Amino acid sequence: MTQHAVVIIGGGPTGLMLAGELALAGVDVAIVERRATQELVGSRAGGLHSRTIEVLDQRGIADRFLSEGQVAQVAGFASIRLNISDFPTRHNYGLGLWQNHIERILAGWVGELAVPIYRGREVTGFAQDGAGVDVQLSDGESLRAEYLVGCDGGRSLIRKAAGIEFPGWDPTISNLIAEVEMTEEPKLGIHRNAFGVHSFGRVEYEIRDGEVVFKDVGPVRVMVTEERVGATTEPTLRDLSEALIAVSSVQSRSCVVPGSVVRE
Ligand SMILES: Cc1cc2nc3c(=O)[nH]c(=O)nc-3n(C[C@H](O)[C@H](O)[C@H](O)COP(=O)(O)OP(=O)(O)OC[C@H]3O[C@@H](n4cnc5c(N)ncnc54)[C@H](O)[C@@H]3O)c2cc1C
């Protein structure tokens, strides 16, 4: 059975960053990732804050991200934009760079550090004993580890199987986020009405004089507040369409990337 000191489940940003840190410390670490490649469905998170760029700088890799993204003043509190350009740091700004690019760059770094990534394999369970953990994979194989780390996302199988709670409060707001083509040209920007906040922006944009200037074409990033919280099923394009009609009478036509409607 293949053995590592640490096995990380999940090769998203958290798992990749942890793997890089452990490899730099000389730890024998490996990642198990169910996605066959680092490709993401949709572009997901929109960038990095100043402190994250500082941490990446401490690891010598900040320039890889800065060279691909666009710097801007993005810090905020309660929807108030904060300008941190006079903060005493080399990175007194945020960076606009979609998560699919962030993951690609992190995966490249982790690859240079020779961290094995077992791709296209899902962890189905694990068994702990006094000396370590046996990790069961979907292909019938197992890995042995001294430590197992669950970086497998918000609905983490590892967390649940380990009996670790995820305490918090019941949600009071539910949003749908999607990348879609629209039948009508939406009014780009952030809007507020009796339903709450909804916004439209294009995936492709430029920062000009500190302002986001969206490209004229390409997929639209939509965020819309749902009328009700507590839905338990995966959101559909129809859910998105109904939510959009409810708040703004604008309709979405087709998903550019199937499955890119998510509920948060
Ligand atoms: C549409 C969208 C927009 C978002 N926008 C923002 C934003 O603007 N700002 C922001 O801060 N955040 C945003 N987020 C959230 C952000 O994407 C997450 O916080 C981030 O991805 C969490 O990283 P992670 O590595 O912890 O988990 P994940 O990215 O979820 O990675 C977990 C990994 O584990 C793998 N995995 C799961 N289970 C198993 C298993 N059993 N075996 C093997 N592998 C497994 C998954 O394939 C995945 O690659 C957005 C998310 C979405 C979906």
Tab-separated table of N, CA, C and O in Angstrom, residues 19-139:
chain	number	residue	atom	x	y	z
A	19	ALA	N	-0.634	21.701	0.730
A	19	ALA	CA	0.353	20.770	0.175
A	19	ALA	C	1.665	21.499	-0.110
A	19	ALA	O	2.756	20.984	0.186
A	20	GLY	N	1.569	22.710	-0.672
A	20	GLY	CA	2.780	23.491	-0.959
A	20	GLY	C	3.531	23.824	0.326
A	20	GLY	O	4.759	23.683	0.396
A	21	GLU	N	2.789	24.233	1.347
A	21	GLU	CA	3.416	24.593	2.627
A	21	GLU	C	4.122	23.385	3.240
A	21	GLU	O	5.244	23.483	3.717
A	22	LEU	N	3.459	22.227	3.245
A	22	LEU	CA	4.047	21.035	3.848
A	22	LEU	C	5.269	20.575	3.048
A	22	LEU	O	6.283	20.176	3.619
A	23	ALA	N	5.163	20.647	1.715
A	23	ALA	CA	6.302	20.231	0.882
A	23	ALA	C	7.505	21.134	1.146
A	23	ALA	O	8.642	20.655	1.237
A	24	LEU	N	7.260	22.440	1.296
A	24	LEU	CA	8.370	23.363	1.602
A	24	LEU	C	9.016	23.006	2.937
A	24	LEU	O	10.217	23.215	3.137
A	25	ALA	N	8.217	22.464	3.863
A	25	ALA	CA	8.738	22.082	5.180
A	25	ALA	C	9.364	20.683	5.152
A	25	ALA	O	9.733	20.142	6.193
A	26	GLY	N	9.432	20.083	3.973
A	26	GLY	CA	10.091	18.787	3.846
A	26	GLY	C	9.222	17.605	4.214
A	26	GLY	O	9.721	16.498	4.434
A	27	VAL	N	7.913	17.820	4.278
A	27	VAL	CA	6.995	16.736	4.657
A	27	VAL	C	6.596	15.947	3.406
A	27	VAL	O	6.343	16.530	2.350
A	28	ASP	N	6.530	14.620	3.535
A	28	ASP	CA	6.077	13.745	2.441
A	28	ASP	C	4.541	13.842	2.378
A	28	ASP	O	3.844	13.244	3.183
A	29	VAL	N	4.048	14.622	1.430
A	29	VAL	CA	2.610	14.898	1.349
A	29	VAL	C	2.091	14.544	-0.036
A	29	VAL	O	2.813	14.675	-1.032
A	30	ALA	N	0.828	14.090	-0.097
A	30	ALA	CA	0.175	13.802	-1.381
A	30	ALA	C	-1.258	14.315	-1.323
A	30	ALA	O	-1.831	14.493	-0.239
A	31	ILE	N	-1.827	14.565	-2.511
A	31	ILE	CA	-3.213	15.033	-2.624
A	31	ILE	C	-4.022	13.972	-3.354
A	31	ILE	O	-3.539	13.385	-4.325
A	32	VAL	N	-5.264	13.739	-2.901
A	32	VAL	CA	-6.220	12.935	-3.676
A	32	VAL	C	-7.307	13.890	-4.162
A	32	VAL	O	-7.917	14.603	-3.348
A	33	GLU	N	-7.547	13.920	-5.464
A	33	GLU	CA	-8.520	14.860	-6.048
A	33	GLU	C	-9.428	14.101	-7.024
A	33	GLU	O	-8.941	13.444	-7.933
A	34	ARG	N	-10.736	14.240	-6.843
A	34	ARG	CA	-11.646	13.470	-7.703
A	34	ARG	C	-11.745	14.028	-9.117
A	34	ARG	O	-12.070	13.306	-10.050
A	35	ARG	N	-11.456	15.323	-9.294
A	35	ARG	CA	-11.450	15.866	-10.654
A	35	ARG	C	-10.262	15.292	-11.419
A	35	ARG	O	-9.158	15.210	-10.883
A	36	ALA	N	-10.493	14.959	-12.679
A	36	ALA	CA	-9.420	14.360	-13.476
A	36	ALA	C	-8.357	15.390	-13.830
A	36	ALA	O	-7.188	15.064	-14.035
A	37	THR	N	-8.761	16.658	-13.942
A	37	THR	CA	-7.810	17.738	-14.228
A	37	THR	C	-8.106	18.882	-13.263
A	37	THR	O	-9.065	18.827	-12.498
A	38	GLN	N	-7.297	19.952	-13.350
A	38	GLN	CA	-7.523	21.099	-12.458
A	38	GLN	C	-8.654	22.005	-12.962
A	38	GLN	O	-9.053	22.952	-12.301
A	39	GLU	N	-9.201	21.681	-14.158
A	39	GLU	CA	-10.279	22.490	-14.750
A	39	GLU	C	-11.440	22.643	-13.775
A	39	GLU	O	-11.786	21.712	-13.065
A	40	LEU	N	-12.054	23.845	-13.782
A	40	LEU	CA	-13.218	24.095	-12.943
A	40	LEU	C	-14.432	24.351	-13.818
A	40	LEU	O	-14.291	24.913	-14.908
A	41	VAL	N	-15.604	23.969	-13.346
A	41	VAL	CA	-16.839	24.359	-14.022
A	41	VAL	C	-17.168	25.771	-13.546
A	41	VAL	O	-17.518	25.980	-12.404
A	42	GLY	N	-16.977	26.755	-14.416
A	42	GLY	CA	-17.204	28.144	-14.016
A	42	GLY	C	-15.923	28.749	-13.448
A	42	GLY	O	-14.948	28.045	-13.167
A	43	SER	N	-15.953	30.061	-13.282
A	43	SER	CA	-14.726	30.737	-12.863
A	43	SER	C	-14.623	30.903	-11.351
A	43	SER	O	-13.571	31.171	-10.817
A	44	ARG	N	-15.746	30.762	-10.622
A	44	ARG	CA	-15.811	30.786	-9.152
A	44	ARG	C	-15.289	32.097	-8.566
A	44	ARG	O	-15.611	33.159	-9.055
A	45	ALA	N	-14.474	32.022	-7.496
A	45	ALA	CA	-14.116	33.244	-6.750
A	45	ALA	C	-13.335	34.219	-7.635
A	45	ALA	O	-12.605	33.814	-8.527
A	46	GLY	N	-13.494	35.515	-7.297
A	46	GLY	CA	-13.026	36.543	-8.218
A	46	GLY	C	-11.635	37.089	-7.995
A	46	GLY	O	-11.166	37.909	-8.780
A	47	GLY	N	-10.944	36.672	-6.924
A	47	GLY	CA	-9.599	37.220	-6.767
A	47	GLY	C	-9.030	37.050	-5.383
A	47	GLY	O	-9.509	36.237	-4.591
A	48	LEU	N	-7.977	37.828	-5.112
A	48	LEU	CA	-7.218	37.694	-3.865
A	48	LEU	C	-7.206	39.021	-3.122
A	48	LEU	O	-7.108	40.090	-3.740
A	49	HIS	N	-7.247	38.938	-1.803
A	49	HIS	CA	-7.084	40.140	-0.988
A	49	HIS	C	-5.606	40.352	-0.660
A	49	HIS	O	-4.779	39.456	-0.839
A	50	SER	N	-5.337	41.546	-0.146
A	50	SER	CA	-3.958	41.961	0.134
A	50	SER	C	-3.198	40.939	0.978
A	50	SER	O	-2.057	40.575	0.662
A	51	ARG	N	-3.824	40.473	2.052
A	51	ARG	CA	-3.098	39.577	2.967
A	51	ARG	C	-2.713	38.267	2.274
A	51	ARG	O	-1.646	37.716	2.525
A	52	THR	N	-3.599	37.779	1.398
A	52	THR	CA	-3.278	36.543	0.671
A	52	THR	C	-2.085	36.772	-0.245
A	52	THR	O	-1.187	35.928	-0.344
A	53	ILE	N	-2.055	37.932	-0.895
A	53	ILE	CA	-0.922	38.221	-1.795
A	53	ILE	C	0.370	38.295	-0.975
A	53	ILE	O	1.428	37.819	-1.398
A	54	GLU	N	0.270	38.887	0.248
A	54	GLU	CA	1.458	38.935	1.116
A	54	GLU	C	1.966	37.528	1.437
A	54	GLU	O	3.171	37.262	1.413
A	55	VAL	N	1.031	36.614	1.765
A	55	VAL	CA	1.434	35.235	2.101
A	55	VAL	C	2.077	34.566	0.889
A	55	VAL	O	3.109	33.900	1.003
A	56	LEU	N	1.483	34.777	-0.280
A	56	LEU	CA	2.060	34.191	-1.495
A	56	LEU	C	3.451	34.782	-1.762
A	56	LEU	O	4.356	34.089	-2.233
A	57	ASP	N	3.630	36.071	-1.429
A	57	ASP	CA	4.931	36.727	-1.582
A	57	ASP	C	5.954	36.081	-0.660
A	57	ASP	O	7.110	35.850	-1.046
A	58	GLN	N	5.527	35.754	0.573
A	58	GLN	CA	6.450	35.103	1.517
A	58	GLN	C	6.925	33.745	0.977
A	58	GLN	O	7.970	33.249	1.361
A	59	ARG	N	6.121	33.157	0.123
A	59	ARG	CA	6.501	31.867	-0.476
A	59	ARG	C	7.216	32.053	-1.818
A	59	ARG	O	7.543	31.094	-2.498
A	60	GLY	N	7.366	33.321	-2.239
A	60	GLY	CA	8.094	33.608	-3.475
A	60	GLY	C	7.280	33.410	-4.740
A	60	GLY	O	7.842	33.292	-5.835
A	61	ILE	N	5.953	33.368	-4.631
A	61	ILE	CA	5.153	33.077	-5.832
A	61	ILE	C	4.103	34.151	-6.142
A	61	ILE	O	3.264	33.952	-7.014
A	62	ALA	N	4.159	35.296	-5.433
A	62	ALA	CA	3.137	36.327	-5.664
A	62	ALA	C	3.136	36.814	-7.112
A	62	ALA	O	2.071	37.060	-7.699
A	63	ASP	N	4.337	36.926	-7.709
A	63	ASP	CA	4.421	37.488	-9.061
A	63	ASP	C	3.678	36.633	-10.090
A	63	ASP	O	3.200	37.146	-11.102
A	64	ARG	N	3.615	35.340	-9.843
A	64	ARG	CA	2.900	34.470	-10.788
A	64	ARG	C	1.428	34.870	-10.893
A	64	ARG	O	0.816	34.768	-11.962
A	65	PHE	N	0.860	35.307	-9.754
A	65	PHE	CA	-0.554	35.698	-9.733
A	65	PHE	C	-0.688	37.139	-10.240
A	65	PHE	O	-1.564	37.450	-11.043
A	66	LEU	N	0.208	38.018	-9.762
A	66	LEU	CA	0.129	39.439	-10.148
A	66	LEU	C	0.267	39.603	-11.655
A	66	LEU	O	-0.390	40.458	-12.254
A	67	SER	N	1.089	38.761	-12.287
A	67	SER	CA	1.319	38.927	-13.718
A	67	SER	C	0.102	38.502	-14.550
A	67	SER	O	-0.018	38.872	-15.709
A	68	GLU	N	-0.809	37.758	-13.951
A	68	GLU	CA	-1.985	37.303	-14.716
A	68	GLU	C	-3.261	38.059	-14.366
A	68	GLU	O	-4.249	37.988	-15.089
A	69	GLY	N	-3.250	38.759	-13.213
A	69	GLY	CA	-4.486	39.417	-12.772
A	69	GLY	C	-4.430	40.922	-12.930
A	69	GLY	O	-3.526	41.460	-13.570
A	70	GLN	N	-5.402	41.599	-12.348
A	70	GLN	CA	-5.471	43.059	-12.430
A	70	GLN	C	-5.636	43.608	-11.016
A	70	GLN	O	-6.584	43.235	-10.319
A	71	VAL	N	-4.714	44.496	-10.607
A	71	VAL	CA	-4.796	45.010	-9.239
A	71	VAL	C	-5.872	46.092	-9.150
A	71	VAL	O	-6.133	46.811	-10.109
A	72	ALA	N	-6.488	46.174	-7.977
A	72	ALA	CA	-7.549	47.161	-7.756
A	72	ALA	C	-7.785	47.291	-6.255
A	72	ALA	O	-7.380	46.431	-5.473
A	73	GLN	N	-8.447	48.376	-5.875
A	73	GLN	CA	-8.856	48.539	-4.478
A	73	GLN	C	-10.167	47.775	-4.297
A	73	GLN	O	-11.213	48.211	-4.768
A	74	VAL	N	-10.093	46.624	-3.642
A	74	VAL	CA	-11.269	45.756	-3.550
A	74	VAL	C	-11.709	45.511	-2.106
A	74	VAL	O	-12.734	44.879	-1.879
A	75	ALA	N	-10.909	45.998	-1.131
A	75	ALA	CA	-11.298	45.750	0.261
A	75	ALA	C	-12.606	46.478	0.546
A	75	ALA	O	-12.859	47.562	0.009
A	76	GLY	N	-13.433	45.884	1.376
A	76	GLY	CA	-14.706	46.520	1.673
A	76	GLY	C	-15.252	46.067	3.007
A	76	GLY	O	-14.832	45.041	3.549
A	77	PHE	N	-16.166	46.849	3.521
A	77	PHE	CA	-16.842	46.482	4.761
A	77	PHE	C	-18.275	46.960	4.657
A	77	PHE	O	-18.510	48.145	4.385
A	78	ALA	N	-19.237	46.038	4.812
A	78	ALA	CA	-20.656	46.389	4.737
A	78	ALA	C	-20.956	47.185	3.466
A	78	ALA	O	-21.612	48.224	3.506
A	79	SER	N	-20.440	46.696	2.347
A	79	SER	CA	-20.649	47.303	1.028
A	79	SER	C	-19.974	48.657	0.863
A	79	SER	O	-20.222	49.379	-0.101
A	80	ILE	N	-19.122	49.048	1.820
A	80	ILE	CA	-18.380	50.310	1.682
A	80	ILE	C	-16.985	49.963	1.172
A	80	ILE	O	-16.276	49.147	1.770
A	81	ARG	N	-16.606	50.546	0.055
A	81	ARG	CA	-15.280	50.288	-0.523
A	81	ARG	C	-14.218	50.982	0.316
A	81	ARG	O	-14.369	52.148	0.679
A	82	LEU	N	-13.157	50.262	0.690
A	82	LEU	CA	-12.082	50.831	1.491
A	82	LEU	C	-10.819	50.921	0.641
A	82	LEU	O	-10.445	49.944	-0.006
A	83	ASN	N	-10.179	52.081	0.664
A	83	ASN	CA	-8.939	52.263	-0.081
A	83	ASN	C	-7.762	52.003	0.869
A	83	ASN	O	-7.590	52.715	1.855
A	84	ILE	N	-6.978	50.971	0.575
A	84	ILE	CA	-5.878	50.618	1.472
A	84	ILE	C	-4.523	50.986	0.867
A	84	ILE	O	-3.494	50.452	1.267
A	85	SER	N	-4.539	51.923	-0.098
A	85	SER	CA	-3.288	52.222	-0.819
A	85	SER	C	-2.238	52.880	0.075
A	85	SER	O	-1.061	52.922	-0.296
A	86	ASP	N	-2.629	53.393	1.258
A	86	ASP	CA	-1.612	53.971	2.157
A	86	ASP	C	-1.230	52.986	3.264
A	86	ASP	O	-0.573	53.352	4.225
A	87	PHE	N	-1.634	51.728	3.132
A	87	PHE	CA	-1.234	50.724	4.134
A	87	PHE	C	0.247	50.386	3.949
A	87	PHE	O	0.752	50.356	2.817
A	88	PRO	N	0.955	50.120	5.074
A	88	PRO	CA	2.404	49.849	4.979
A	88	PRO	C	2.689	48.417	4.539
A	88	PRO	O	3.144	47.579	5.300
A	89	THR	N	2.393	48.114	3.293
A	89	THR	CA	2.651	46.788	2.739
A	89	THR	C	3.018	46.940	1.275
A	89	THR	O	2.602	47.899	0.615
A	90	ARG	N	3.795	45.978	0.778
A	90	ARG	CA	4.136	46.010	-0.655
A	90	ARG	C	2.903	45.728	-1.513
A	90	ARG	O	2.891	45.984	-2.708
A	91	HIS	N	1.894	45.142	-0.917
A	91	HIS	CA	0.705	44.758	-1.680
A	91	HIS	C	-0.527	45.448	-1.077
A	91	HIS	O	-1.374	44.808	-0.455
A	92	ASN	N	-0.587	46.752	-1.276
A	92	ASN	CA	-1.679	47.541	-0.690
A	92	ASN	C	-2.862	47.628	-1.668
A	92	ASN	O	-3.367	48.698	-1.983
A	93	TYR	N	-3.268	46.466	-2.130
A	93	TYR	CA	-4.357	46.366	-3.123
A	93	TYR	C	-4.840	44.926	-3.150
A	93	TYR	O	-4.209	44.032	-2.566
A	94	GLY	N	-5.933	44.699	-3.838
A	94	GLY	CA	-6.382	43.334	-4.109
A	94	GLY	C	-6.097	42.994	-5.563
A	94	GLY	O	-5.609	43.835	-6.335
A	95	LEU	N	-6.394	41.760	-5.918
A	95	LEU	CA	-6.094	41.301	-7.280
A	95	LEU	C	-7.327	40.631	-7.867
A	95	LEU	O	-7.870	39.697	-7.278
A	96	GLY	N	-7.748	41.132	-9.042
A	96	GLY	CA	-8.833	40.475	-9.764
A	96	GLY	C	-8.263	39.336	-10.592
A	96	GLY	O	-7.468	39.574	-11.513
A	97	LEU	N	-8.604	38.110	-10.247
A	97	LEU	CA	-8.113	36.938	-10.982
A	97	LEU	C	-9.044	35.782	-10.634
A	97	LEU	O	-9.178	35.422	-9.466
A	98	TRP	N	-9.698	35.208	-11.641
A	98	TRP	CA	-10.680	34.159	-11.359
A	98	TRP	C	-10.023	32.921	-10.761
A	98	TRP	O	-8.882	32.603	-11.052
A	99	GLN	N	-10.818	32.218	-9.951
A	99	GLN	CA	-10.299	31.064	-9.203
A	99	GLN	C	-9.739	29.972	-10.115
A	99	GLN	O	-8.803	29.275	-9.731
A	100	ASN	N	-10.307	29.815	-11.313
A	100	ASN	CA	-9.766	28.763	-12.189
A	100	ASN	C	-8.301	29.048	-12.525
A	100	ASN	O	-7.484	28.129	-12.608
A	101	HIS	N	-7.944	30.332	-12.648
A	101	HIS	CA	-6.537	30.669	-12.899
A	101	HIS	C	-5.708	30.507	-11.616
A	101	HIS	O	-4.569	30.040	-11.659
A	102	ILE	N	-6.301	30.921	-10.489
A	102	ILE	CA	-5.580	30.787	-9.208
A	102	ILE	C	-5.229	29.316	-8.962
A	102	ILE	O	-4.098	28.977	-8.602
A	103	GLU	N	-6.191	28.435	-9.196
A	103	GLU	CA	-5.936	27.000	-8.980
A	103	GLU	C	-4.870	26.474	-9.945
A	103	GLU	O	-4.012	25.678	-9.564
A	104	ARG	N	-4.945	26.922	-11.191
A	104	ARG	CA	-3.953	26.454	-12.182
A	104	ARG	C	-2.542	26.850	-11.739
A	104	ARG	O	-1.601	26.051	-11.804
A	105	ILE	N	-2.396	28.107	-11.265
A	105	ILE	CA	-1.068	28.579	-10.865
A	105	ILE	C	-0.605	27.833	-9.607
A	105	ILE	O	0.551	27.397	-9.513
A	106	LEU	N	-1.506	27.658	-8.643
A	106	LEU	CA	-1.136	26.917	-7.424
A	106	LEU	C	-0.737	25.481	-7.765
A	106	LEU	O	0.240	24.945	-7.230
A	107	ALA	N	-1.494	24.856	-8.671
A	107	ALA	CA	-1.190	23.467	-9.046
A	107	ALA	C	0.177	23.383	-9.721
A	107	ALA	O	0.922	22.409	-9.515
A	108	GLY	N	0.531	24.415	-10.498
A	108	GLY	CA	1.845	24.436	-11.131
A	108	GLY	C	2.960	24.485	-10.086
A	108	GLY	O	3.961	23.768	-10.172
A	109	TRP	N	2.752	25.319	-9.064
A	109	TRP	CA	3.730	25.443	-7.969
A	109	TRP	C	3.882	24.116	-7.219
A	109	TRP	O	4.994	23.635	-6.976
A	110	VAL	N	2.732	23.514	-6.881
A	110	VAL	CA	2.735	22.241	-6.150
A	110	VAL	C	3.409	21.151	-6.994
A	110	VAL	O	4.141	20.297	-6.479
A	111	GLY	N	3.211	21.225	-8.311
A	111	GLY	CA	3.869	20.270	-9.207
A	111	GLY	C	5.387	20.428	-9.167
A	111	GLY	O	6.134	19.446	-9.139
A	112	GLU	N	5.846	21.711	-9.151
A	112	GLU	CA	7.299	21.946	-9.069
A	112	GLU	C	7.882	21.396	-7.773
A	112	GLU	O	9.049	20.999	-7.723
A	113	LEU	N	7.072	21.391	-6.727
A	113	LEU	CA	7.529	20.869	-5.434
A	113	LEU	C	7.398	19.345	-5.367
A	113	LEU	O	7.629	18.735	-4.324
A	114	ALA	N	7.020	18.762	-6.508
A	114	ALA	CA	6.962	17.291	-6.673
A	114	ALA	C	5.980	16.614	-5.720
A	114	ALA	O	6.216	15.495	-5.260
A	115	VAL	N	4.877	17.301	-5.445
A	115	VAL	CA	3.820	16.677	-4.625
A	115	VAL	C	2.991	15.757	-5.529
A	115	VAL	O	2.444	16.216	-6.531
A	116	PRO	N	2.875	14.465	-5.207
A	116	PRO	CA	2.027	13.597	-6.023
A	116	PRO	C	0.546	13.993	-5.876
A	116	PRO	O	0.094	14.259	-4.760
A	117	ILE	N	-0.166	14.056	-7.003
A	117	ILE	CA	-1.617	14.293	-6.952
A	117	ILE	C	-2.293	13.085	-7.585
A	117	ILE	O	-2.083	12.809	-8.772
A	118	TYR	N	-3.052	12.353	-6.781
A	118	TYR	CA	-3.801	11.203	-7.299
A	118	TYR	C	-5.110	11.752	-7.860
A	118	TYR	O	-6.072	11.993	-7.124
A	119	ARG	N	-5.136	11.991	-9.168
A	119	ARG	CA	-6.297	12.633	-9.802
A	119	ARG	C	-7.313	11.604	-10.274
A	119	ARG	O	-6.967	10.450	-10.543
A	120	GLY	N	-8.543	12.077	-10.414
A	120	GLY	CA	-9.602	11.212	-10.933
A	120	GLY	C	-9.964	10.109	-9.957
A	120	GLY	O	-10.540	9.103	-10.341
A	121	ARG	N	-9.604	10.308	-8.678
A	121	ARG	CA	-9.948	9.315	-7.667
A	121	ARG	C	-10.661	9.983	-6.509
A	121	ARG	O	-10.233	11.039	-6.031
A	122	GLU	N	-11.767	9.362	-6.095
A	122	GLU	CA	-12.571	9.925	-5.021
A	122	GLU	C	-12.318	9.125	-3.749
A	122	GLU	O	-12.234	7.897	-3.802
A	123	VAL	N	-12.187	9.822	-2.640
A	123	VAL	CA	-12.087	9.113	-1.363
A	123	VAL	C	-13.485	8.689	-0.944
A	123	VAL	O	-14.416	9.512	-0.927
A	124	THR	N	-13.640	7.411	-0.630
A	124	THR	CA	-14.965	6.899	-0.272
A	124	THR	C	-15.094	6.667	1.228
A	124	THR	O	-16.187	6.518	1.748
A	125	GLY	N	-13.968	6.624	1.937
A	125	GLY	CA	-14.008	6.424	3.385
A	125	GLY	C	-12.604	6.265	3.925
A	125	GLY	O	-11.624	6.292	3.165
A	126	PHE	N	-12.490	6.142	5.228
A	126	PHE	CA	-11.178	5.910	5.828
A	126	PHE	C	-11.357	5.164	7.141
A	126	PHE	O	-12.450	5.141	7.715
A	127	ALA	N	-10.282	4.520	7.589
A	127	ALA	CA	-10.284	3.802	8.862
A	127	ALA	C	-9.039	4.204	9.643
A	127	ALA	O	-7.925	4.129	9.125
A	128	GLN	N	-9.262	4.653	10.859
A	128	GLN	CA	-8.153	5.138	11.675
A	128	GLN	C	-7.758	4.074	12.693
A	128	GLN	O	-8.621	3.409	13.254
A	129	ASP	N	-6.452	3.916	12.919
A	129	ASP	CA	-5.992	3.055	14.017
A	129	ASP	C	-4.972	3.841	14.839
A	129	ASP	O	-4.809	5.041	14.630
A	130	GLY	N	-4.297	3.179	15.730
A	130	GLY	CA	-3.396	3.885	16.646
A	130	GLY	C	-2.210	4.547	15.968
A	130	GLY	O	-1.642	5.505	16.491
A	131	ALA	N	-1.831	4.070	14.773
A	131	ALA	CA	-0.614	4.580	14.139
A	131	ALA	C	-0.879	5.459	12.921
A	131	ALA	O	0.031	6.123	12.424
A	132	GLY	N	-2.092	5.457	12.411
A	132	GLY	CA	-2.352	6.250	11.208
A	132	GLY	C	-3.738	5.988	10.645
A	132	GLY	O	-4.661	5.586	11.366
A	133	VAL	N	-3.857	6.214	9.332
A	133	VAL	CA	-5.164	6.156	8.680
A	133	VAL	C	-5.045	5.397	7.360
A	133	VAL	O	-4.110	5.641	6.592
A	134	ASP	N	-5.985	4.490	7.100
A	134	ASP	CA	-6.116	3.885	5.768
A	134	ASP	C	-7.189	4.661	5.011
A	134	ASP	O	-8.313	4.821	5.506
A	135	VAL	N	-6.831	5.126	3.824
A	135	VAL	CA	-7.746	5.960	3.039
A	135	VAL	C	-8.247	5.140	1.859
A	135	VAL	O	-7.447	4.673	1.041
A	136	GLN	N	-9.562	4.943	1.775
A	136	GLN	CA	-10.124	4.124	0.689
A	136	GLN	C	-10.475	4.994	-0.519
A	136	GLN	O	-11.135	6.028	-0.377
A	137	LEU	N	-10.019	4.548	-1.696
A	137	LEU	CA	-10.262	5.292	-2.935
A	137	LEU	C	-11.297	4.576	-3.798
A	137	LEU	O	-11.489	3.363	-3.688
A	138	SER	N	-11.917	5.359	-4.678
A	138	SER	CA	-13.010	4.834	-5.509
A	138	SER	C	-12.551	3.746	-6.481
A	138	SER	O	-13.356	2.956	-6.957
A	139	ASP	N	-11.244	3.695	-6.793
A	139	ASP	CA	-10.767	2.664	-7.719
A	139	ASP	C	-10.419	1.361	-7.005
A	139	ASP	O	-9.823	0.462	-7.598
